Amino acid sequence: MLLFTNARLIDPDTGRDESGALLVENGQIKELFYGGNPDLGVKTYDCGGNCLAPGIVDIGVKVCEPGERHKESFRTAGLAAAAGGVTTMVTRPDTIPTVDTPETLEFAKARGAEMSVVRIAQMASLTKARAGREMVEMGFLKDAGAVAFSDGDNVVADTKVLGRAMTYARSLGALVMGHPQEANMSNGAAVTSGKFASLRGLPGVSTMAERMGLERDLALVEMTGVAYHADQISCAAALPALRRAKDAGLDVTAGVSIHHLTLNALDVGDYRTFFKVKPPLRDEDDRLAMVEAVAEGLIDIICSMHTPQDEESKRLPFEEAASGAVGLETVLPAAMRLYHAGALDMPTLWRAMSLNPAQRLGLPGGRLGEGDPADLVLFDPDAPFVLDRWSLKSKSKNTPFDGQRLQGRVLKTYVGGREVYSL
Amino acid sequence: MSFRAKHLLGIEHLAPDEITALLDLADQYVDLNRRDVKHSEVLAGLTQINMFFENSTRTQASFELAGKRLGMDVMSMAMQASSVKKGETLIDTALTLNAMHPDLLVVRHPHSGAVNLLAEKVNCAVLNAGDGRHEHPTQALLDALTIRRAKGRLHRLSVAICGDIAHSRVARSNILLLGKMENRVRLVGPATLMPSGIAEFGVEVFEDMREGLEDVDVVMMLRLQKERMDGGFIPSEREYYHRYGLDPEKLSFAKDDAIVMHPGPMNRGVEIDGTLADDINRSVIQEQVEMGVAVRMAAMELLVRARRSSPREVLA
């Protein structure tokens, strides 16, 4: 038994953000004491007024295992997650080879269980080799533990294939995660079109491509009745369609990456490839619209879209450089930017980072509820620091926040009541 | 000396007084280049390496001649045929050449921003000879010099840039330069060949060529970049010529003394009428080529001088 005293408890389920104490027993949250610090005669840990919140459940982490272990492994991703307050990594299937058979899923699962200090939930691809032609063995994969089916940022361009896969997924009660994008329009694009793209001479894509992709996917959801999660919504143009689908009662949720909430297209500056992500960073108006959409709950989930890339794949001309940014260790301090800016309060942030992703995938926890697993993050929301990318625990150091001033440090992370990280 | 830039990567980071200083010096080199003995020792003993990752005969020749006339040892490398094919990265290639202690690197690359990337990794002056659709600063500077000599000034002029703006680095550099020098810039071309966000560039956009050319002082034609076309930007060459090709009839909408420019190489009968291009009363296309050498000489000299006056670099 361990009693966390003098904590600022943040529970997205009840919306409470109050001081109190929390008792952990056998890896579970046993009891909460709002407003006081009871003397239970058990071992205590004084949180010193810092925030104690449910651990982050991060949908869409790329671990690079199997296939690219030089970029990231289950061990390093786990350490990075723990250092970032992420207690469950929901891993992407876009590895080499793709996680598209029960066998590869079993391999990844075994590696994860052996090497990672945080929990792992696996996603599998929707089509074989993410090629968009034949659906995977969804039934076997679901039985083997796949929590969702996604082709990552490969859009299933053939609408008939996607429709059938969705129909099949619906019959199994499986969740499909889409990447809303009109594939032909976004082909070859490196940035969002507009004045900045033109000045830099970089090929751009209109935000309309995202809207079109989402409209198509949502029409198929209406047709098939499948449970659908849009991995990343990044522009205001896509929001009306999302709102219509939710108002119509479709089983739809949407995510946004922390990068699209805290950075904009101009951050690319003079061709800084660490700011090349998919979809590309948007205009400031779009960023503000995304923050607003999270605040009102239209966008349900914030993720890090952790995508490790080695130095070589980023030290290239912008168009040729690989997309993606690591995010496990920066998602919390970046989210604190939104908190300190007064845009999102703590319970709202943790609803998007813990409760909603856990509930969408049917995982326990994501909140401070009695009987829930004691997956916890203790953090100081105000602690300032300058991020040095070489201090990251990820094997890859491709963070857009390198050298930036951030506020919010993780002090301790617990998975099932066990301490997995301490500053 | 008001020229402060360490590299010439684009017009974007140049100040108007730097542009003027460069053009003033280039004027002197025009005189030198018209003499029998076209040689200066101002950069004698220095080494210039030309790295062209994209084919170019004219620009490479111009840079080569400019360096030689200033007394430099000049080496031109056809990068397409070299180690790039063997999988060497751009940065490794740059570092290899950097180890040979060049004083100037002249780089052309098919990708926007590639020259910026390279400039970060070497410790000599880098001159952008065109990168992707981004910038081609010496082209804009030679165009500016041509205009200034023809019109007697480089401000309060109305300049129409016509054609494939979307794929043109020449257009970007010219829009920036002409804007910095306080001219009115008009862009003329089909909507499919206009870059996105064009409304925010501080220019006027015309889809009708006659309207666009009305009362302008300068008509700047662009090459229709056929090799850049994925297809589907324009219906056909002949329709393009009909609507946007510069012929005497369309030119009659411009001022009577308007000059006609083209960065070359020209597609006669696609974007410009052949006879008009050769009309010495209107066309300054040959002068542009002449100014090119002078402007490049001036740019090289100023870059080297800016480095020499830099407190961090001590030269023997």
XYZ file of C-alpha atoms in Angstrom:
739
model
C 0.000 0.000 0.000
C 1.191 3.462 -0.899
C -0.569 6.710 -0.108
C 0.131 9.710 -2.325
C -0.471 12.765 -0.162
C -0.566 16.458 -0.856
C -1.343 15.870 -4.557
C -3.260 17.930 -7.058
C -5.524 15.158 -8.312
C -6.712 15.383 -11.886
C -9.526 13.067 -12.842
C -10.938 13.486 -16.333
C -13.878 11.189 -15.559
C -15.344 13.376 -12.846
C -13.769 16.561 -14.188
C -12.165 17.220 -10.814
C -8.913 19.114 -10.397
C -8.527 19.304 -6.626
C -5.981 18.645 -3.963
C -6.119 15.433 -2.004
C -4.623 12.008 -1.506
C -4.746 8.747 -3.402
C -4.252 5.260 -2.030
C -2.778 2.502 -4.167
C -3.041 -1.156 -3.260
C -2.059 -4.209 -5.306
C -1.453 -2.157 -8.387
C -4.878 -0.596 -8.278
C -6.318 2.675 -7.122
C -7.961 1.799 -3.835
C -9.388 5.074 -2.636
C -9.365 8.822 -3.233
C -9.420 11.458 -0.533
C -10.312 14.855 -1.911
C -9.526 17.864 0.232
C -7.404 16.138 2.849
C -4.508 13.892 3.691
C -5.734 11.075 5.907
C -3.442 9.339 8.353
C -3.811 5.693 7.417
C -0.590 4.502 8.960
C 0.666 3.273 5.583
C 3.717 4.241 3.590
C 3.201 7.691 2.139
C 4.703 9.732 -0.645
C 4.400 13.494 -0.383
C 3.629 14.864 -3.864
C 4.474 18.380 -2.774
C 1.396 19.853 -4.422
C 2.317 18.514 -7.855
C -0.221 17.055 -10.256
C -1.175 13.395 -10.060
C -3.089 12.270 -13.131
C -3.887 9.044 -14.940
C -1.066 7.954 -17.254
C -1.325 8.974 -20.890
C -2.753 6.432 -23.341
C -1.047 7.252 -26.616
C -2.732 5.978 -29.775
C -0.456 5.655 -32.765
C 3.057 5.106 -31.442
C 5.537 3.751 -33.947
C 8.028 1.483 -32.214
C 9.946 0.449 -35.364
C 10.143 -3.130 -34.206
C 10.271 -5.374 -36.164
C 12.437 -4.060 -38.962
C 14.005 -0.771 -37.962
C 15.320 -1.343 -34.486
C 18.086 1.202 -35.104
C 15.391 3.882 -34.970
C 13.494 2.651 -31.921
C 12.928 -0.556 -30.006
C 10.363 -1.671 -27.465
C 12.949 -1.071 -24.762
C 13.785 2.525 -25.747
C 10.218 3.399 -26.667
C 9.135 2.075 -23.278
C 11.740 4.156 -21.474
C 10.765 7.219 -23.493
C 7.104 6.631 -22.754
C 7.770 6.279 -19.040
C 9.803 9.487 -19.056
C 6.933 11.227 -20.822
C 4.147 10.011 -18.539
C 2.753 7.631 -21.162
C 1.650 4.412 -19.460
C 0.102 2.704 -22.482
C 1.531 2.806 -25.978
C -0.941 1.808 -28.663
C 1.477 0.765 -31.358
C 1.162 1.265 -35.076
C 1.389 -1.645 -37.512
C 3.505 0.218 -40.095
C 6.632 -1.762 -39.311
C 8.814 -3.912 -41.571
C 7.179 -6.302 -42.111
C 3.727 -4.920 -41.470
C 1.849 -6.305 -38.491
C -0.736 -7.965 -40.705
C -0.742 -11.571 -39.516
C -1.350 -13.131 -36.109
C 2.269 -14.325 -36.198
C 3.814 -10.871 -36.521
C 1.398 -9.603 -33.916
C 2.457 -12.374 -31.525
C 6.106 -11.502 -32.126
C 5.587 -7.819 -31.439
C 3.472 -8.630 -28.414
C 6.124 -10.911 -26.958
C 8.888 -8.374 -27.575
C 6.802 -5.633 -26.033
C 5.934 -7.672 -22.957
C 9.568 -8.587 -22.454
C 11.229 -5.235 -23.136
C 8.855 -2.385 -22.415
C 8.336 -0.895 -18.960
C 4.949 0.511 -19.940
C 1.840 -1.249 -21.190
C 1.416 -1.967 -24.854
C -1.698 -2.418 -26.920
C -1.178 -3.508 -30.505
C -2.887 -2.349 -33.624
C -2.840 -4.413 -36.795
C -3.065 -3.237 -40.366
C -6.376 -3.163 -42.165
C -5.047 -4.524 -45.445
C -2.187 -6.915 -46.157
C 1.169 -5.128 -46.247
C -0.850 -1.902 -45.986
C -1.173 -2.126 -49.743
C -4.878 -1.318 -49.844
C -5.909 -4.423 -51.775
C -6.809 -7.393 -49.562
C -8.056 -7.249 -46.005
C -6.057 -8.892 -43.230
C -7.255 -11.852 -41.155
C -9.176 -9.548 -38.893
C -10.781 -12.261 -36.850
C -7.523 -14.007 -35.984
C -5.805 -10.705 -35.318
C -8.586 -9.513 -33.050
C -8.431 -12.772 -31.122
C -4.661 -12.305 -30.852
C -5.201 -8.940 -29.223
C -5.328 -6.292 -31.944
C -7.243 -3.343 -30.484
C -7.767 -1.548 -33.799
C -7.066 -1.879 -37.510
C -5.211 0.803 -39.391
C -3.037 1.192 -42.469
C -1.231 4.092 -40.816
C -0.728 6.950 -43.186
C -1.268 4.750 -46.233
C -4.729 5.724 -47.386
C -6.826 2.837 -48.713
C -7.448 4.578 -52.000
C -9.791 1.949 -53.398
C -13.122 2.851 -51.861
C -14.603 -0.552 -52.613
C -11.804 -2.280 -50.702
C -12.196 0.084 -47.750
C -15.963 -0.360 -47.757
C -15.678 -4.139 -47.632
C -13.018 -4.059 -44.935
C -15.241 -1.792 -42.887
C -18.218 -4.056 -43.362
C -16.171 -7.035 -42.229
C -14.772 -5.095 -39.276
C -18.285 -4.090 -38.265
C -19.358 -7.718 -38.180
C -16.506 -8.422 -35.747
C -17.094 -5.311 -33.685
C -13.580 -4.144 -34.563
C -12.437 -0.539 -34.575
C -11.073 0.859 -37.840
C -8.650 3.766 -37.679
C -8.437 5.833 -40.861
C -6.043 8.476 -42.114
C -8.355 11.020 -43.698
C -6.697 12.220 -46.853
C -7.507 12.271 -50.548
C -4.584 10.200 -51.740
C -4.161 11.652 -55.227
C -4.230 15.240 -54.039
C -1.764 14.763 -51.232
C 0.602 12.650 -53.307
C 4.062 14.237 -53.282
C 3.126 17.096 -50.978
C 5.623 18.202 -48.330
C 3.779 21.136 -46.754
C 0.343 22.734 -46.667
C -0.277 24.831 -49.767
C -0.388 28.583 -49.401
C 1.896 31.583 -49.358
C 4.593 29.919 -47.259
C 4.695 26.822 -49.466
C 4.961 28.988 -52.559
C 7.712 31.172 -51.103
C 9.725 28.126 -50.153
C 9.009 26.487 -53.472
C 7.772 23.327 -51.799
C 4.972 21.141 -53.167
C 1.880 21.750 -51.079
C -1.478 20.122 -50.499
C -4.698 21.927 -49.723
C -6.483 21.179 -46.464
C -9.411 20.264 -48.710
C -7.665 16.936 -49.335
C -8.130 16.078 -45.664
C -11.741 17.138 -45.749
C -12.410 15.032 -48.848
C -10.733 12.014 -47.288
C -12.780 12.403 -44.132
C -16.048 12.930 -46.019
C -15.428 9.715 -47.948
C -14.539 7.704 -44.870
C -17.562 9.009 -42.991
C -19.886 8.158 -45.877
C -18.553 4.600 -45.684
C -19.075 4.588 -41.918
C -22.676 5.596 -42.489
C -23.008 2.831 -45.061
C -21.380 0.070 -43.025
C -22.029 1.061 -39.415
C -18.428 0.376 -38.423
C -16.740 1.943 -35.402
C -14.297 4.491 -36.840
C -11.528 6.657 -35.466
C -9.875 9.332 -37.619
C -6.225 9.220 -36.577
C -5.484 12.909 -37.102
C -7.742 15.816 -37.896
C -5.621 18.877 -38.496
C -7.674 21.527 -40.281
C -10.840 23.536 -39.778
C -12.130 22.463 -43.197
C -12.617 18.902 -41.891
C -14.574 19.819 -38.767
C -18.093 20.310 -40.219
C -18.094 16.767 -41.614
C -16.953 15.401 -38.269
C -19.650 17.331 -36.462
C -22.340 16.115 -38.853
C -21.275 12.506 -38.386
C -21.315 12.783 -34.611
C -24.673 14.583 -34.613
C -26.065 11.810 -36.785
C -25.049 9.313 -34.123
C -22.370 7.495 -36.097
C -19.789 5.616 -34.031
C -17.033 8.078 -34.856
C -14.172 9.580 -32.896
C -11.272 11.747 -33.989
C -7.734 12.429 -32.894
C -5.194 15.185 -33.319
C -1.454 15.107 -32.822
C 0.157 17.316 -30.223
C 2.247 18.848 -33.008
C -0.798 20.133 -34.843
C -2.017 21.653 -31.579
C 1.185 23.474 -30.738
C 3.028 24.221 -34.015
C 2.094 25.766 -37.338
C 3.263 25.737 -40.946
C 5.621 28.696 -40.494
C 7.667 26.727 -37.960
C 9.252 24.913 -40.900
C 11.233 28.131 -41.402
C 14.264 27.572 -43.565
C 13.517 23.964 -44.455
C 13.750 22.458 -40.972
C 12.976 18.832 -41.643
C 12.148 17.967 -38.021
C 8.949 19.915 -38.654
C 7.977 17.700 -41.584
C 5.056 15.595 -40.417
C 2.058 13.904 -41.989
C -0.347 15.580 -42.505
C 1.832 18.685 -42.813
C 1.653 21.446 -40.215
C -1.207 23.848 -40.899
C -1.836 27.572 -40.676
C -2.293 29.239 -37.301
C -6.053 29.566 -37.882
C -6.276 25.803 -38.283
C -4.193 25.213 -35.175
C -6.500 27.414 -33.131
C -9.540 25.627 -34.575
C -8.055 22.285 -33.473
C -7.486 23.536 -29.937
C -11.057 24.804 -29.863
C -12.336 21.453 -31.181
C -10.532 19.610 -28.380
C -11.936 22.051 -25.830
C -15.519 21.389 -26.902
C -14.968 17.642 -27.308
C -15.490 17.511 -31.067
C -11.983 16.095 -31.310
C -11.750 13.348 -28.720
C -8.152 12.267 -28.514
C -4.704 13.879 -28.412
C -1.814 11.669 -29.470
C 1.922 12.133 -29.895
C 2.049 10.374 -33.298
C 5.489 9.263 -32.179
C 7.419 8.571 -35.391
C 11.152 7.970 -34.907
C 13.423 8.794 -37.840
C 17.176 8.439 -37.892
C 19.509 11.342 -38.585
C 20.180 10.331 -42.162
C 16.549 10.296 -43.201
C 16.149 13.868 -41.931
C 19.453 15.330 -43.186
C 18.108 15.687 -46.695
C 16.462 18.357 -48.805
C 12.991 18.951 -47.362
C 11.068 17.181 -50.128
C 13.228 14.079 -49.834
C 13.386 13.982 -46.043
C 11.281 11.473 -44.120
C 8.113 12.613 -42.346
C 7.398 12.284 -38.657
C 8.522 13.441 -35.247
C 9.148 11.706 -31.955
C 6.641 12.749 -29.329
C 6.424 10.364 -26.377
C 8.613 12.536 -24.153
C 7.282 15.907 -25.288
C 3.542 15.331 -25.441
C 3.047 16.340 -21.805
C 5.175 19.522 -21.746
C 3.733 20.521 -25.123
C 0.232 19.972 -23.741
C 1.182 22.195 -20.821
C 1.666 25.010 -23.338
C -2.031 24.775 -24.060
C -2.784 24.714 -20.335
C -0.595 27.723 -19.547
C -2.054 29.598 -22.517
C -5.459 29.149 -20.876
C -6.773 27.217 -23.868
C -7.456 23.858 -22.184
C -7.883 22.971 -18.524
C -6.316 19.928 -16.918
C -9.377 17.641 -16.895
C -10.030 18.440 -20.572
C -6.452 17.643 -21.488
C -6.519 14.384 -19.577
C -9.862 13.440 -21.039
C -8.213 13.693 -24.464
C -4.937 12.067 -23.463
C -6.066 9.309 -21.084
C -9.767 8.698 -20.616
C -11.033 8.932 -24.186
C -8.299 6.825 -25.788
C -8.669 4.140 -23.108
C -12.425 4.025 -23.514
C -12.289 4.056 -27.301
C -10.046 0.992 -27.294
C -11.841 -0.746 -24.439
C -8.841 -0.541 -22.134
C -9.241 -0.183 -18.373
C -8.259 3.024 -16.627
C -7.550 6.397 -18.078
C -9.041 7.937 -14.948
C -8.651 8.064 -11.181
C -11.384 5.565 -10.335
C -11.442 3.166 -7.447
C -10.455 -0.243 -8.766
C -8.747 1.158 -11.843
C -5.144 0.178 -12.537
C -2.698 2.487 -10.787
C -1.244 3.866 -14.025
C -0.246 7.290 -12.853
C 1.877 10.256 -13.791
C 3.162 12.741 -11.251
C 4.259 15.992 -12.837
C 5.118 19.572 -12.073
C 3.091 21.634 -14.565
C 5.219 24.748 -14.085
C 8.806 23.464 -14.060
C 10.636 25.222 -16.906
C 13.355 23.649 -19.002
C 15.029 23.918 -22.388
C 14.724 20.724 -24.358
C 17.956 19.202 -25.602
C 17.111 16.515 -28.139
C 20.181 14.488 -27.196
C 18.726 14.055 -23.719
C 15.754 12.114 -25.100
C 15.466 8.458 -24.225
C 14.178 7.606 -27.689
C 16.801 6.168 -29.974
C 15.786 8.750 -32.561
C 16.110 12.402 -31.673
C 13.905 13.977 -34.321
C 11.902 16.339 -32.142
C 10.632 19.688 -33.372
C 10.942 21.010 -29.824
C 14.741 20.884 -29.763
C 16.116 23.989 -28.087
C 12.661 25.266 -27.188
C 11.596 26.498 -23.772
C 8.989 24.208 -22.290
C 7.127 24.042 -19.009
C 5.974 20.854 -17.339
C 8.159 18.004 -16.208
C 7.261 14.462 -15.395
C 8.523 13.607 -11.911
C 7.414 10.014 -11.606
C 5.500 7.497 -13.675
C 3.760 4.390 -12.329
C 2.408 1.424 -14.224
C 0.164 -0.831 -12.153
C 1.461 0.880 -9.016
C 5.083 0.152 -9.914
C 7.420 3.083 -10.406
C 8.841 2.961 -13.935
C 10.356 6.423 -14.081
C 11.716 8.949 -11.638
C 13.266 12.259 -12.614
C 30.487 48.428 -48.011
C 26.860 47.648 -47.419
C 26.831 44.046 -48.635
C 26.709 41.814 -45.559
C 25.403 38.418 -46.719
C 27.599 35.368 -46.082
C 25.858 33.327 -48.747
C 23.667 34.257 -51.643
C 20.844 31.753 -51.174
C 17.996 33.941 -52.299
C 16.681 37.446 -52.679
C 14.519 36.938 -49.569
C 17.299 37.795 -47.127
C 18.855 40.662 -49.093
C 18.192 44.270 -48.119
C 17.514 46.922 -50.784
C 20.862 48.623 -50.142
C 22.670 45.324 -50.654
C 20.894 44.878 -53.967
C 21.865 48.378 -55.034
C 25.492 47.865 -53.990
C 25.644 44.668 -56.001
C 24.129 46.231 -59.106
C 26.489 49.221 -58.857
C 29.496 46.939 -58.825
C 28.021 44.850 -61.644
C 27.777 47.996 -63.761
C 31.557 48.337 -63.500
C 32.031 44.743 -64.571
C 29.854 45.309 -67.614
C 32.455 47.848 -68.708
C 35.293 45.447 -68.010
C 33.578 42.685 -69.963
C 33.305 44.923 -73.012
C 37.038 45.545 -73.173
C 39.503 43.441 -75.118
C 41.243 42.243 -72.016
C 38.432 40.989 -69.823
C 40.365 40.116 -66.765
C 40.645 41.200 -63.182
C 42.856 39.811 -60.460
C 40.477 40.752 -57.694
C 39.859 37.150 -56.598
C 43.124 35.722 -57.890
C 44.226 32.527 -56.187
C 40.804 31.670 -54.858
C 38.971 28.505 -55.810
C 35.437 28.270 -57.133
C 33.632 24.964 -57.501
C 30.432 24.687 -59.520
C 28.157 21.857 -58.458
C 25.252 21.430 -60.815
C 22.897 18.660 -59.743
C 20.591 19.688 -62.552
C 21.528 20.137 -66.190
C 22.358 23.638 -67.278
C 24.580 24.869 -70.049
C 23.932 28.590 -69.990
C 23.995 29.285 -66.274
C 26.986 27.082 -65.669
C 28.911 28.759 -68.483
C 28.042 32.172 -67.111
C 29.260 31.292 -63.604
C 32.392 29.675 -64.970
C 33.278 32.689 -67.058
C 32.524 35.078 -64.202
C 34.886 33.248 -61.875
C 37.653 33.036 -64.467
C 37.423 36.716 -65.302
C 37.991 37.488 -61.633
C 41.121 35.363 -61.623
C 39.760 32.375 -59.719
C 40.583 28.739 -60.301
C 37.257 27.328 -61.436
C 36.175 23.725 -61.457
C 32.801 22.565 -62.736
C 31.394 19.257 -61.662
C 28.575 17.482 -63.458
C 27.025 16.079 -60.326
C 24.449 13.981 -62.108
C 27.154 11.739 -63.468
C 29.183 11.453 -60.291
C 29.036 10.056 -56.798
C 25.394 11.029 -56.375
C 24.640 8.063 -58.587
C 26.631 5.916 -56.204
C 24.322 6.834 -53.362
C 26.389 9.494 -51.656
C 24.237 12.003 -49.816
C 24.198 15.671 -50.644
C 25.871 16.528 -47.367
C 28.676 14.024 -47.826
C 29.338 15.366 -51.301
C 29.449 18.880 -49.900
C 31.770 17.909 -47.074
C 34.093 16.158 -49.502
C 34.389 19.248 -51.633
C 34.604 21.436 -48.546
C 37.721 19.563 -47.499
C 39.394 20.811 -50.674
C 39.075 24.377 -49.322
C 37.073 26.111 -51.980
C 36.274 29.775 -51.422
C 33.037 29.728 -53.349
C 30.563 26.984 -54.059
C 28.047 27.574 -56.818
C 25.196 25.104 -56.501
C 22.177 24.210 -58.550
C 19.844 21.510 -57.259
C 16.445 20.165 -58.315
C 15.050 20.356 -54.761
C 13.923 23.515 -53.023
C 16.026 24.252 -49.961
C 18.853 21.887 -50.903
C 21.281 24.780 -51.277
C 20.304 26.150 -47.844
C 21.003 22.726 -46.353
C 24.388 22.580 -48.015
C 25.305 26.103 -46.911
C 24.882 25.053 -43.277
C 27.494 22.354 -43.649
C 30.376 24.074 -45.423
C 32.631 26.915 -44.375
C 32.848 28.834 -47.613
C 30.451 31.165 -49.373
C 27.615 29.398 -51.181
C 25.929 30.888 -54.205
C 22.550 29.513 -55.169
C 22.362 28.936 -58.904
C 18.751 27.755 -58.640
C 17.112 25.312 -56.227
C 13.886 23.562 -57.181
C 11.050 26.032 -57.327
C 12.534 28.159 -54.582
C 14.938 30.862 -55.756
C 17.371 31.793 -58.494
C 18.839 34.997 -57.067
C 21.440 35.820 -59.719
C 18.769 35.595 -62.416
C 16.649 38.179 -60.593
C 19.697 40.375 -60.081
C 20.684 40.236 -63.737
C 17.102 41.003 -64.688
C 17.187 43.962 -62.317
C 20.416 45.243 -63.811
C 18.994 44.894 -67.313
C 15.880 46.825 -66.311
C 17.864 49.503 -64.520
C 20.099 50.090 -67.516
C 17.188 50.097 -69.981
C 14.817 52.218 -67.907
C 17.270 54.339 -65.955
C 15.756 53.299 -62.650
C 14.642 50.264 -60.659
C 11.695 51.669 -58.762
C 8.125 52.721 -59.528
C 8.022 50.575 -62.629
C 5.161 48.340 -63.626
C 6.453 44.864 -64.414
C 4.409 41.980 -65.779
C 5.743 38.468 -65.166
C 3.977 36.079 -67.521
C 3.549 32.345 -67.790
C 4.367 29.402 -65.578
C 4.717 31.193 -62.238
C 3.940 28.078 -60.190
C 6.992 26.105 -61.238
C 9.373 29.025 -61.628
C 12.138 29.942 -59.207
C 12.959 32.845 -61.503
C 9.490 34.276 -60.888
C 9.823 33.936 -57.096
C 13.162 35.702 -56.962
C 11.940 38.435 -59.289
C 8.714 38.993 -57.321
C 10.781 39.407 -54.156
C 13.402 41.669 -55.708
C 11.008 43.917 -57.596
C 8.856 44.219 -54.490
C 11.818 45.160 -52.309
C 12.774 47.875 -54.805
C 9.217 49.236 -54.750
C 7.859 48.325 -58.138
C 4.359 47.192 -59.109
C 4.394 43.525 -59.991
C 1.709 41.907 -62.110
C 1.507 38.170 -62.606
C -0.114 36.965 -65.802
C -0.952 33.370 -66.583
C -3.549 30.620 -66.400
C -4.871 29.916 -62.885
C -3.409 26.402 -63.028
C 0.091 27.856 -63.283
C -0.295 30.277 -60.355
C 1.208 29.222 -57.018
C -1.071 28.808 -54.009
C -1.501 31.747 -51.662
C -0.694 34.155 -54.492
C -3.223 36.702 -53.225
C -0.977 37.337 -50.210
C 2.129 38.143 -52.251
C 1.425 41.844 -52.710
C 1.069 41.454 -56.476
C -1.753 41.846 -58.962
C -2.893 38.683 -60.715
C -4.322 38.601 -64.228
C -5.665 35.676 -66.190
C -6.168 37.773 -69.295
C -2.883 38.690 -70.915
C -4.089 41.867 -72.609
C -5.403 43.241 -69.329
C -2.246 42.179 -67.566
C 0.064 43.915 -70.030
C -1.848 47.190 -70.064
C 0.612 50.070 -69.671
C 3.441 48.031 -68.169
C 7.086 49.131 -68.524
C 8.553 45.641 -68.549
C 7.237 42.338 -69.917
C 9.041 39.407 -68.417
C 8.258 36.085 -70.077
C 8.944 32.754 -68.411
C 9.857 29.492 -69.979
C 6.980 27.030 -70.026
C 8.658 24.379 -67.913
C 7.540 21.380 -69.870
C 9.822 19.032 -67.992
C 8.192 20.081 -64.710
C 4.699 19.425 -65.898
C 3.018 16.379 -64.460
C 0.483 16.919 -67.216
C -2.853 18.576 -67.119
C -1.849 22.149 -66.316
C -2.731 23.469 -69.759
C -4.768 21.831 -72.524
C -2.177 22.182 -75.278
C 0.809 24.206 -76.365
C -1.102 25.862 -79.165
C -3.907 26.996 -76.879
C -1.281 28.306 -74.480
C 0.389 30.259 -77.259
C -2.945 31.616 -78.381
C -3.860 32.906 -74.926
C -0.482 33.614 -73.274
C 2.189 33.605 -75.965
C 3.751 37.049 -76.381
C 3.183 38.408 -79.865
C 3.175 41.976 -81.258
C -0.592 42.246 -80.842
C -0.547 41.449 -77.122
C 2.568 43.535 -76.597
C 0.758 46.542 -78.093
C -1.187 46.814 -74.817
C 2.029 47.592 -72.941
C 3.716 50.978 -72.987
C 5.253 51.903 -76.324
C 8.735 51.682 -74.878
C 8.145 48.540 -72.858
C 11.010 46.067 -72.947
C 10.657 42.319 -73.414
C 12.670 39.910 -71.285
C 13.102 36.144 -71.118
C 15.433 34.153 -68.842
C 16.060 31.579 -71.567
C 16.159 29.077 -72.983
C 13.189 30.168 -75.080
C 10.489 27.995 -76.596
C 9.842 30.022 -79.700
C 6.218 29.755 -80.710
C 5.153 28.471 -77.287
C 5.544 31.404 -74.939
C 7.052 33.997 -77.256
C 6.892 34.905 -80.927
C 10.263 34.269 -82.542
C 10.417 37.527 -84.476
C 9.564 39.536 -81.383
C 12.301 37.839 -79.396
C 14.814 38.984 -81.995
C 13.483 42.549 -82.274
C 16.369 44.657 -81.044
C 14.065 47.581 -80.393
C 11.992 45.690 -77.849
C 13.814 42.581 -76.751
C 16.649 42.819 -74.205
C 17.126 39.062 -74.048
C 20.729 39.198 -75.278
C 21.529 41.986 -72.787
C 20.220 39.744 -70.024
C 22.811 37.145 -70.887
C 25.536 39.799 -70.922
C 24.405 41.207 -67.554
C 24.435 37.681 -66.159
C 28.207 37.427 -66.253
C 28.662 40.896 -64.714
C 26.136 40.303 -61.939
C 27.747 36.988 -61.047
C 31.179 38.599 -60.918
C 29.818 41.258 -58.582
C 28.066 38.710 -56.394
C 31.211 36.612 -56.042
C 33.401 39.558 -55.195
C 30.972 40.877 -52.585
C 30.537 37.476 -50.971
C 34.290 37.061 -50.628
C 34.675 40.588 -49.278
C 31.861 40.111 -46.765
C 33.669 37.014 -45.495
C 36.992 38.798 -45.290
C 35.534 41.624 -43.233
C 33.839 39.181 -40.901
C 35.553 39.303 -37.497
C 35.262 35.566 -37.008
C 37.240 34.649 -40.050
C 40.853 35.621 -40.177
C 42.379 35.390 -43.597
C 46.075 35.417 -44.254
